[in-house]
Each structure stands twice: as structure tokens, then as C-alpha cells.
């Protein structure tokens, strides 16, 4: 299919909205993406036609719901090139997936062990590990970042040792847009005998990760950042690791047999899927993945690279504007400040003109501390944004600047 921006925009009903009297310009895609009609329809269809609890029922409706949910799991497996379908664990999102793994490692780490994070992580890939370090006595080390917002791999190599048990890094930084070299980071960790978890929340609307090729041990992501619904995501884990980890939550669905003396756990993936899951969310996640693949990830990457180049050039024409995250490999996220103006004030003024950007620390306070700034304005662009929208945004920024300086 040829990339047809006008047709694509028609798929997103929310893009027809007006905000404060202006057509909505949605540049907050790194926080959550909008949903195409196809995904909305699949949610409605589930509740209208085959809502039932899954895996337990003998009745037809339950079978239908179970089949649809398991088909979605297989779509996800295929999309990420995962070897076995039971290595796909449905979660409520990235945060849930990270906490599941961090909790599991409580029984695998000892005092003196080391775990490694990067300087450009989202809080959800920092805090659960700090909690783990506190519980186990393991030490948390940090891969430093350069001024242009890329990880310093020479320093990473120095941190790795026989004591390193786990490395966790994001695939793409939500605050800077930097694409990290996951294959290399993983290989180095494996050479030291450590496992790797990748936070893919920000990556999966821009690229299609091949998880066997990347050879990571764990990968987590959220559906809502790739045109799917909120409240659902996946944890991928290599079978050997998922077998090693204890269950995270106890309850229905995750057991083989329960007596008051003893409980045996269900096989993968059910061992980690206690309780009634987000059934409709899982099904609609599958629909979102179909939708993105119909457009094509190569087409998306080419189009977004064009948007990023255009936005970068036009933004830098504004005097006093500085962009954070200027590495050679980045996705269509532009984080910036205009000298002498608080990011929040810019966000408030452009909102009056219908433009949604994020301002603040983007759940990545260590990055803001690194640059010694309170926050940034972040315009995160995606495949349904246009150059015309960027033009309007630039005009709005010039107006805001005139008002505030
Ligand atoms: C959004 C995001 C998260 C958190 O995802 P949730 O869906 O809120 O759990 C974690 N890491 C990165 C890089 C993100 O962009």
C-alpha cells in the first residue's frame, strides 16, 4: 500500500475535532497515540457481540472470546518474531511488565550482585529496580549519557563484570527520541553473563523489533503507544527465564491445582496471567498491530524521518531555541526549550491554538537534572502528523515567544 497521508488521517476520528476553536494538532504521541476507527470498532464489536470470560467456559461465547484473545497473542508473537506463543505474557502495560520481572528477580539476586540501568530511562524503568536493589542488597549502576543524548558505551563496558546480573535500557528514549543500540548492549551484557530487559514502550509505533534477532531476554511494551487501547501490553521473556521467575500475582487462571496444603502453578503463559485479563484490550491490540502493518513500518519510518528533519530545521530557525537529543539515531521526538521561557508557559499558549504538546520532565527527571533544566517542551510526531501542522506549530511558537519575552 502506498503511504497516503490523507487516507490515513481519515482513519483517526479524533483528528476531526476542534480544540479551543482550532483543528486539533496532536503532538503528544509519546504519551499516548490516537486510535484508528478499526481499533475502536474491534472494541465495540467485542462488547456488542461476544463478551464473555475466557479460558474457562464450555459455552460458545466463551470459546469465541478465548479464540479471539489467543489469535491476538499469536499476532503479537508473529509481529515481534517471538519463537513461542507462550513467551508472550499479556500485562496491563510496560510498567506492569517491568514490575513483574523486577519482583521475580528478588529471589535471584544476592548482596554484592550488580544491576545496570541507563541515564535516560523513564521512571518506570528506574523505580522498580531501586525497590529491587533495596530488597536484595544488589547495587544499581548507571550508564552515563553524552551531551547529545546518547549512551556512552565505553563507560557501559567498564561497568560490566561477573557481578552484573541484569541490564535494563529503553529501546527509544521518550524524552529525547534517541534510538539505543540494543543489539550491541545485549551482546556485551551476555558476554558478561548478564540478562537484558528492554523497555520498548516508546519504540513500537516507530519500528518493528525482531526480538530473536535482538536476542534480548525480556522486552516490555504498551499497546496504547502503538494505536491500541490503554490498560494492555506485553512482557516477552525467553522461556528459560520465564520458567526461572516465580509468579508475580496469585489468583485464578494462574494455577494447576489448589488445595490449602499446596498450590501448583499453571504452565506458561498462564502462570503470569492471574485473574480476568483485559480481554477486549488484548483483542484490540491485535487489531492495532494489523493496522500498523497494513501501513507498513518501512513506510512509517521514511515518512517520520521526513517529519523529524523538517521540524528540526524549522524549529532551529527560532532564535534562542535549543533541542535536547541530537544524536545521529533518533525518532520523531523533538524536546526543546526557548531561552528565558518556561516550557509550561509555551505549552499553555499553544494549547489555546489547538496544539497538544507535553511539557515538563516526561517521567525522566534524571535527564532534566543532567541538562540542569526544569523540563522541556516535547513535540512527539507520528505517521498521521503533517508538515502543515508543523508550520502552524512554528507560527504558534513565534507568537508565544513574542508574548512571553
Ligand atoms: C510510556 C513509557 C513507559 C510507561 O508505559 P505505561 O504504559 O505507562 O506503563 C515506560 N517507558 C517508556 C520509555 C515510556 O515511553
Coordinates of C-alpha atoms and ligand atoms in Angstrom, one line a residue:
X1 CA 0.0 0.0 0.0
X2 CA 1.3 3.5 -0.9
X3 CA 1.6 5.8 2.0
X4 CA -1.4 8.1 1.6
X5 CA -1.4 10.6 4.5
X6 CA -4.9 11.9 3.6
X7 CA -6.4 8.4 3.7
X8 CA -4.5 7.6 6.9
X9 CA -5.8 10.7 8.7
X10 CA -9.4 9.7 7.9
X11 CA -8.9 6.6 9.9
X12 CA -8.5 8.7 13.1
X13 CA -11.9 10.2 14.0
X14 CA -10.3 12.4 16.8
X15 CA -8.3 14.3 14.2
X16 CA -11.6 15.9 13.1
X17 CA -12.0 17.6 16.5
X18 CA -11.6 21.2 17.2
X19 CA -9.8 22.3 20.4
X20 CA -10.3 25.9 21.6
X21 CA -11.8 26.7 18.2
X22 CA -8.8 25.3 16.2
X23 CA -8.4 22.0 14.4
X24 CA -6.6 19.6 16.9
X25 CA -2.9 19.2 16.2
X26 CA -1.8 16.3 18.3
X27 CA 1.9 16.3 19.0
X28 CA 1.8 14.2 22.2
X29 CA 2.1 10.8 20.7
X30 CA 4.9 9.7 23.0
X31 CA 2.4 10.0 25.9
X32 CA -0.2 8.0 24.1
X33 CA -1.2 7.6 20.4
X34 CA -4.7 8.2 19.0
X35 CA -6.8 5.2 17.9
X36 CA -7.9 4.4 14.4
X37 CA -11.5 3.5 13.7
X38 CA -10.5 -0.1 13.1
X39 CA -9.3 -0.4 16.7
X40 CA -12.4 1.4 18.1
X41 CA -14.6 -0.9 16.1
X42 CA -12.9 -4.0 17.4
X43 CA -13.6 -2.8 21.0
X44 CA -17.3 -2.1 20.2
X45 CA -17.7 -5.4 18.4
X46 CA -16.3 -7.4 21.3
X47 CA -18.8 -5.9 23.8
X48 CA -21.7 -6.0 21.4
X49 CA -21.2 -9.5 20.1
X50 CA -19.1 -11.9 22.1
X51 CA -18.3 -10.5 25.6
X52 CA -17.6 -13.5 27.8
X53 CA -14.9 -14.6 30.2
X54 CA -12.1 -16.7 28.6
X55 CA -10.3 -20.0 29.1
X56 CA -12.9 -21.5 31.5
X57 CA -16.2 -21.6 29.7
X58 CA -17.6 -24.5 27.8
X59 CA -20.2 -22.3 26.2
X60 CA -19.9 -20.9 22.7
X61 CA -19.5 -17.3 23.6
X62 CA -16.6 -18.0 25.9
X63 CA -15.0 -20.1 23.2
X64 CA -15.3 -17.2 20.7
X65 CA -13.8 -14.7 23.2
X66 CA -11.0 -17.2 24.0
X67 CA -10.2 -17.8 20.4
X68 CA -10.1 -14.1 19.6
X69 CA -7.8 -13.4 22.6
X70 CA -5.4 -16.2 21.6
X71 CA -5.4 -15.1 18.0
X72 CA -4.3 -11.7 19.2
X73 CA -1.5 -13.4 21.2
X74 CA -0.3 -15.1 18.0
X75 CA -0.5 -11.9 16.0
X76 CA 1.8 -10.3 18.6
X77 CA 4.1 -13.3 18.6
X78 CA 4.5 -13.0 14.8
X79 CA 4.8 -9.2 14.8
X80 CA 7.8 -9.3 17.2
X81 CA 9.2 -12.5 15.7
X82 CA 8.9 -14.4 19.1
X83 CA 9.8 -18.1 19.0
X84 CA 6.9 -19.5 21.1
X85 CA 3.4 -18.0 21.7
X86 CA 3.6 -18.8 25.4
X87 CA 6.6 -16.4 25.7
X88 CA 4.1 -13.6 25.1
X89 CA 2.6 -12.6 28.5
X90 CA -0.3 -10.2 28.5
X91 CA 0.2 -7.4 31.0
X92 CA -1.6 -4.1 31.8
X93 CA 1.4 -2.3 30.1
X94 CA 5.1 -1.6 30.3
X95 CA 5.0 -0.6 34.0
X96 CA 3.4 -3.9 34.9
X97 CA 5.8 -5.9 32.8
X98 CA 8.9 -4.3 34.4
X99 CA 7.5 -4.7 37.9
X100 CA 6.7 -8.4 37.2
X101 CA 10.4 -9.0 36.2
X102 CA 11.8 -6.9 39.0
X103 CA 9.7 -8.7 41.5
X104 CA 10.8 -12.1 40.1
X105 CA 14.4 -11.2 40.4
X106 CA 14.0 -10.7 44.2
X107 CA 14.7 -14.4 44.7
X108 CA 17.5 -14.5 42.1
X109 CA 19.8 -11.6 43.4
X110 CA 22.1 -11.5 46.4
X111 CA 24.1 -8.8 48.2
X112 CA 27.1 -8.0 46.0
X113 CA 25.3 -8.5 42.7
X114 CA 25.0 -5.6 40.4
X115 CA 22.3 -4.4 38.0
X116 CA 22.7 -1.7 35.4
X117 CA 20.3 1.0 34.2
X118 CA 20.9 3.9 31.8
X119 CA 20.9 7.6 32.5
X120 CA 18.0 8.2 30.0
X121 CA 15.2 6.0 31.5
X122 CA 11.6 6.6 32.1
X123 CA 10.8 6.4 35.9
X124 CA 9.0 3.1 35.4
X125 CA 12.4 1.6 34.3
X126 CA 14.2 3.1 37.4
X127 CA 12.0 2.9 40.4
X128 CA 11.1 -0.9 40.4
X129 CA 14.8 -1.6 40.2
X130 CA 15.6 0.7 43.0
X131 CA 13.0 -1.2 45.1
X132 CA 14.6 -4.5 44.0
X133 CA 18.1 -3.2 45.0
X134 CA 16.8 -2.2 48.4
X135 CA 15.2 -5.6 49.0
X136 CA 18.2 -7.7 47.8
X137 CA 21.2 -5.5 48.6
X138 CA 22.2 -5.6 45.0
X139 CA 23.9 -2.4 43.7
X140 CA 22.4 -0.2 40.9
X141 CA 24.9 1.2 38.4
X142 CA 24.1 3.8 35.7
X143 CA 25.4 4.0 32.1
X144 CA 26.1 7.7 31.6
X145 CA 24.9 9.8 28.8
X146 CA 26.7 12.3 26.5
X147 CA 25.7 15.9 25.9
X148 CA 24.0 15.0 22.6
X149 CA 21.8 12.5 24.5
X150 CA 23.4 9.1 23.6
X151 CA 24.6 6.4 25.9
X152 CA 28.4 6.2 26.4
X153 CA 29.1 2.6 25.6
X154 CA 32.8 2.8 26.6
X155 CA 31.6 3.6 30.1
X156 CA 29.0 0.8 29.9
X157 CA 31.7 -1.7 29.1
X158 CA 33.6 -0.7 32.2
X159 CA 30.5 -1.2 34.4
X160 CA 30.1 -4.8 33.2
X161 CA 31.6 -7.6 35.3
X162 CA 31.0 -11.0 36.7
X163 CA 28.9 -9.3 39.3
X164 CA 26.4 -7.9 36.7
X165 CA 23.2 -9.9 36.7
X166 CA 20.8 -7.7 34.7
X167 CA 20.9 -4.7 32.4
X168 CA 17.7 -2.7 31.6
X169 CA 17.6 0.1 29.0
X170 CA 15.0 1.6 26.9
X171 CA 14.9 1.0 23.2
X172 CA 14.0 4.6 22.4
X173 CA 14.0 7.4 24.9
X174 CA 10.6 9.0 25.4
X175 CA 12.2 12.3 26.4
X176 CA 14.9 12.6 23.7
X177 CA 13.9 10.3 20.9
X178 CA 17.4 8.6 21.0
X179 CA 17.4 5.1 19.5
X180 CA 19.7 3.0 21.6
X181 CA 22.0 0.2 20.1
X182 CA 20.1 -2.7 21.6
X183 CA 21.9 -5.5 19.7
X184 CA 25.3 -4.2 20.9
X185 CA 24.2 -3.5 24.5
X186 CA 22.7 -7.0 24.7
X187 CA 25.7 -8.8 23.3
X188 CA 28.0 -7.0 25.8
X189 CA 25.7 -8.0 28.7
X190 CA 25.6 -11.6 27.5
X191 CA 29.3 -11.7 27.2
X192 CA 29.5 -10.7 30.9
X193 CA 26.8 -13.4 31.8
X194 CA 24.0 -10.9 32.5
X195 CA 20.4 -10.9 31.3
X196 CA 18.8 -7.9 29.4
X197 CA 15.4 -6.3 29.7
X198 CA 14.4 -3.7 27.1
X199 CA 11.7 -1.1 27.7
X200 CA 10.1 -0.9 24.3
X201 CA 7.2 1.4 25.2
X202 CA 8.5 4.2 23.0
X203 CA 9.8 2.1 20.2
X204 CA 7.0 0.1 18.9
X205 CA 5.0 2.7 17.0
X206 CA 8.1 3.6 15.1
X207 CA 9.9 0.4 14.4
X208 CA 9.1 -3.3 14.3
X209 CA 11.6 -5.1 16.7
X210 CA 12.7 -8.6 15.8
X211 CA 13.2 -10.0 19.3
X212 CA 15.0 -13.1 18.2
X213 CA 17.5 -11.1 16.2
X214 CA 18.0 -8.6 19.0
X215 CA 18.4 -11.7 21.3
X216 CA 17.1 -9.8 24.4
X217 CA 15.9 -11.8 27.4
X218 CA 12.9 -9.6 28.2
X219 CA 11.1 -7.0 26.2
X220 CA 8.1 -4.9 27.5
X221 CA 5.8 -2.6 25.8
X222 CA 2.3 -1.0 25.9
X223 CA -0.5 -1.2 23.3
X224 CA -1.6 2.4 23.9
X225 CA 1.6 3.8 22.4
X226 CA 1.1 1.9 19.2
X227 CA -2.5 2.8 18.3
X228 CA -4.0 0.2 20.7
X229 CA -6.1 0.7 23.8
X230 CA -4.8 1.6 27.3
X231 CA -4.5 -1.0 30.0
X232 CA -2.9 -3.7 28.0
X233 CA 0.7 -4.6 26.9
X234 CA 3.0 -7.5 26.8
X235 CA 6.0 -8.9 28.5
X236 CA 8.1 -11.1 26.2
X237 CA 10.5 -13.4 28.1
X238 CA 12.7 -16.2 26.8
X239 CA 11.2 -19.4 28.0
X240 CA 14.2 -20.3 30.2
X241 CA 13.8 -17.0 32.0
X242 CA 10.1 -17.2 32.4
X243 CA 10.5 -20.6 33.9
X244 CA 13.1 -19.3 36.4
X245 CA 10.9 -16.4 37.6
X246 CA 8.3 -17.0 40.3
X247 CA 4.7 -15.8 39.6
X248 CA 4.0 -12.2 40.3
X249 CA 0.4 -12.3 41.4
X250 CA -1.6 -15.2 42.8
X251 CA -5.2 -15.9 41.9
X252 CA -7.5 -17.5 39.4
X253 CA -6.2 -18.6 35.9
X254 CA -2.6 -19.0 37.1
X255 CA -2.9 -22.3 38.9
X256 CA -3.0 -26.0 38.0
X257 CA -4.3 -27.2 41.3
X258 CA -5.1 -25.6 44.6
X259 CA -5.5 -27.2 48.0
X260 CA -4.9 -25.5 51.3
X261 CA -1.8 -27.5 51.7
X262 CA -0.3 -26.7 48.4
X263 CA -0.8 -25.0 45.0
X264 CA 0.9 -25.9 41.8
X265 CA 1.2 -23.2 39.1
X266 CA -0.2 -23.3 35.6
X267 CA 2.1 -23.5 32.6
X268 CA 3.3 -20.5 30.6
X269 CA 1.9 -18.0 29.8
X270 CA -0.9 -18.5 32.4
X271 CA 1.5 -18.7 35.4
X272 CA 1.9 -14.9 34.9
X273 CA -1.7 -14.1 34.0
X274 CA -3.7 -14.2 37.2
X275 CA -7.3 -13.0 37.2
X276 CA -9.5 -12.0 34.3
X277 CA -7.4 -10.1 31.8
X278 CA -8.2 -7.1 29.7
X279 CA -9.8 -9.4 27.1
X280 CA -11.1 -6.7 24.8
X281 CA -7.9 -4.8 25.1
X282 CA -5.8 -7.8 24.1
X283 CA -8.0 -8.4 21.0
X284 CA -7.9 -4.7 20.0
X285 CA -4.1 -4.7 20.5
X286 CA -4.0 -7.4 17.8
X287 CA -6.2 -5.1 15.6
X288 CA -3.8 -2.2 16.2
X289 CA -0.8 -4.3 15.1
X290 CA -2.7 -5.4 11.9
X291 CA -3.4 -1.7 11.3
X292 CA 0.2 -0.6 11.6
X293 CA 1.4 -3.5 9.5
X294 CA -1.1 -2.6 6.7
X295 CA 0.5 0.9 6.5
X296 CA 4.0 -0.7 6.8
X297 CA 6.8 0.0 9.2
X298 CA 9.3 0.9 6.4
X299 CA 6.8 3.5 5.1
X300 CA 6.2 4.8 8.6
X301 CA 9.9 5.2 9.2
X302 CA 10.5 7.0 5.9
X303 CA 7.6 9.4 6.5
X304 CA 8.5 10.1 10.1
X305 CA 12.2 10.8 9.2
X306 CA 10.9 13.4 6.8
X307 CA 8.8 15.0 9.5
X308 CA 11.7 15.0 12.0
X309 CA 14.1 16.6 9.6
X310 CA 11.5 19.3 8.7
X311 CA 10.6 20.0 12.3
X312 CA 14.2 20.2 13.4
X313 CA 15.2 22.6 10.6
X314 CA 12.2 24.9 11.2
X315 CA 12.5 24.9 15.0
X316 CA 16.2 25.8 14.9
X317 CA 15.2 28.9 12.9
X318 CA 13.7 30.3 16.1
X319 CA 16.3 32.3 17.9
X320 CA 17.2 31.0 21.4
X321 CA 15.7 27.6 20.8
X322 CA 17.8 24.6 21.9
X323 CA 16.9 21.0 21.1
X324 CA 17.8 18.2 23.6
X325 CA 18.6 14.8 22.0
X326 CA 20.7 15.5 18.9
X327 CA 22.3 12.1 18.4
X328 CA 22.6 10.5 14.9
X329 CA 20.0 7.8 15.5
X330 CA 16.7 9.3 16.7
X331 CA 13.0 9.0 16.1
X332 CA 10.4 11.8 15.5
X333 CA 10.5 13.3 19.0
X334 CA 11.8 16.8 19.5
X335 CA 12.4 18.1 23.0
X336 CA 13.4 21.7 23.3
X337 CA 13.4 25.0 25.2
X338 CA 13.3 28.6 24.2
X339 CA 15.7 30.7 26.2
X340 CA 14.2 32.6 29.0
X341 CA 10.8 30.9 28.7
X342 CA 9.3 28.2 31.0
X343 CA 8.2 25.2 29.0
X344 CA 4.8 25.2 30.8
X345 CA 4.0 28.7 29.5
X346 CA 4.7 27.6 26.0
X347 CA 2.5 24.5 26.4
X348 CA -0.4 26.6 27.7
X349 CA -0.2 29.1 24.9
X350 CA 0.0 26.7 22.1
X351 CA -2.9 24.7 23.6
X352 CA -5.1 27.8 23.1
X353 CA -4.3 27.3 19.4
X354 CA -5.4 23.7 19.4
X355 CA -1.9 22.2 19.7
X356 CA -1.2 19.4 22.2
X357 CA 2.4 19.1 23.3
X358 CA 3.8 17.8 26.5
X359 CA 5.8 20.0 28.9
X360 CA 7.8 19.0 32.0
X361 CA 10.2 16.2 32.9
X362 CA 8.4 13.5 30.8
X363 CA 8.8 11.0 33.7
X364 CA 12.6 11.2 33.2
X365 CA 13.8 13.6 35.9
X366 CA 17.5 12.3 35.7
X367 CA 17.7 13.6 32.1
X368 CA 16.4 17.0 33.2
X369 CA 18.9 17.0 36.0
X370 CA 21.7 16.2 33.5
X371 CA 20.9 19.2 31.4
X372 CA 20.1 21.3 34.5
X373 CA 16.7 22.3 33.3
X374 CA 13.2 22.1 34.9
X375 CA 11.8 20.4 31.8
X376 CA 11.3 20.7 28.1
X377 CA 8.6 21.2 25.6
X378 CA 8.2 17.9 23.7
X379 CA 6.6 17.6 20.3
X380 CA 6.4 13.9 19.6
X381 CA 5.3 13.3 16.0
X382 CA 3.9 10.2 14.4
X383 CA 2.8 9.0 11.0
X384 CA -0.6 10.8 11.0
X385 CA 1.0 14.2 11.6
X386 CA 1.9 16.6 8.7
X387 CA 4.3 19.3 7.6
X388 CA 1.3 21.7 7.6
X389 CA 0.8 21.0 11.3
X390 CA 4.5 21.7 11.9
X391 CA 4.2 25.0 10.1
X392 CA 1.2 26.0 12.3
X393 CA 3.1 24.9 15.4
X394 CA 6.1 27.1 14.4
X395 CA 3.9 30.1 14.0
X396 CA 2.3 29.4 17.4
X397 CA 5.7 29.2 19.0
X398 CA 6.8 32.5 17.4
X399 CA 3.6 34.1 18.8
X400 CA 4.2 32.5 22.2
X401 CA 7.8 33.8 22.2
X402 CA 6.6 37.3 21.3
X403 CA 4.1 37.2 24.2
X404 CA 6.5 35.9 26.8
X405 CA 9.7 37.8 26.2
Ligands
LIG1 C1 5.3 5.4 28.4 C2 6.5 4.8 28.8 C3 6.6 3.9 29.8 C4 5.4 3.6 30.7 O1 4.4 3.0 30.0 P1 3.0 2.7 30.7 O2 2.1 2.3 29.5 O3 2.6 4.0 31.3 O4 3.2 1.6 31.6 C5 7.8 3.3 30.1 N1 8.9 3.6 29.4 C6 8.9 4.5 28.3 C7 10.1 4.7 27.6 C8 7.7 5.1 28.0 O5 7.7 5.9 27.0

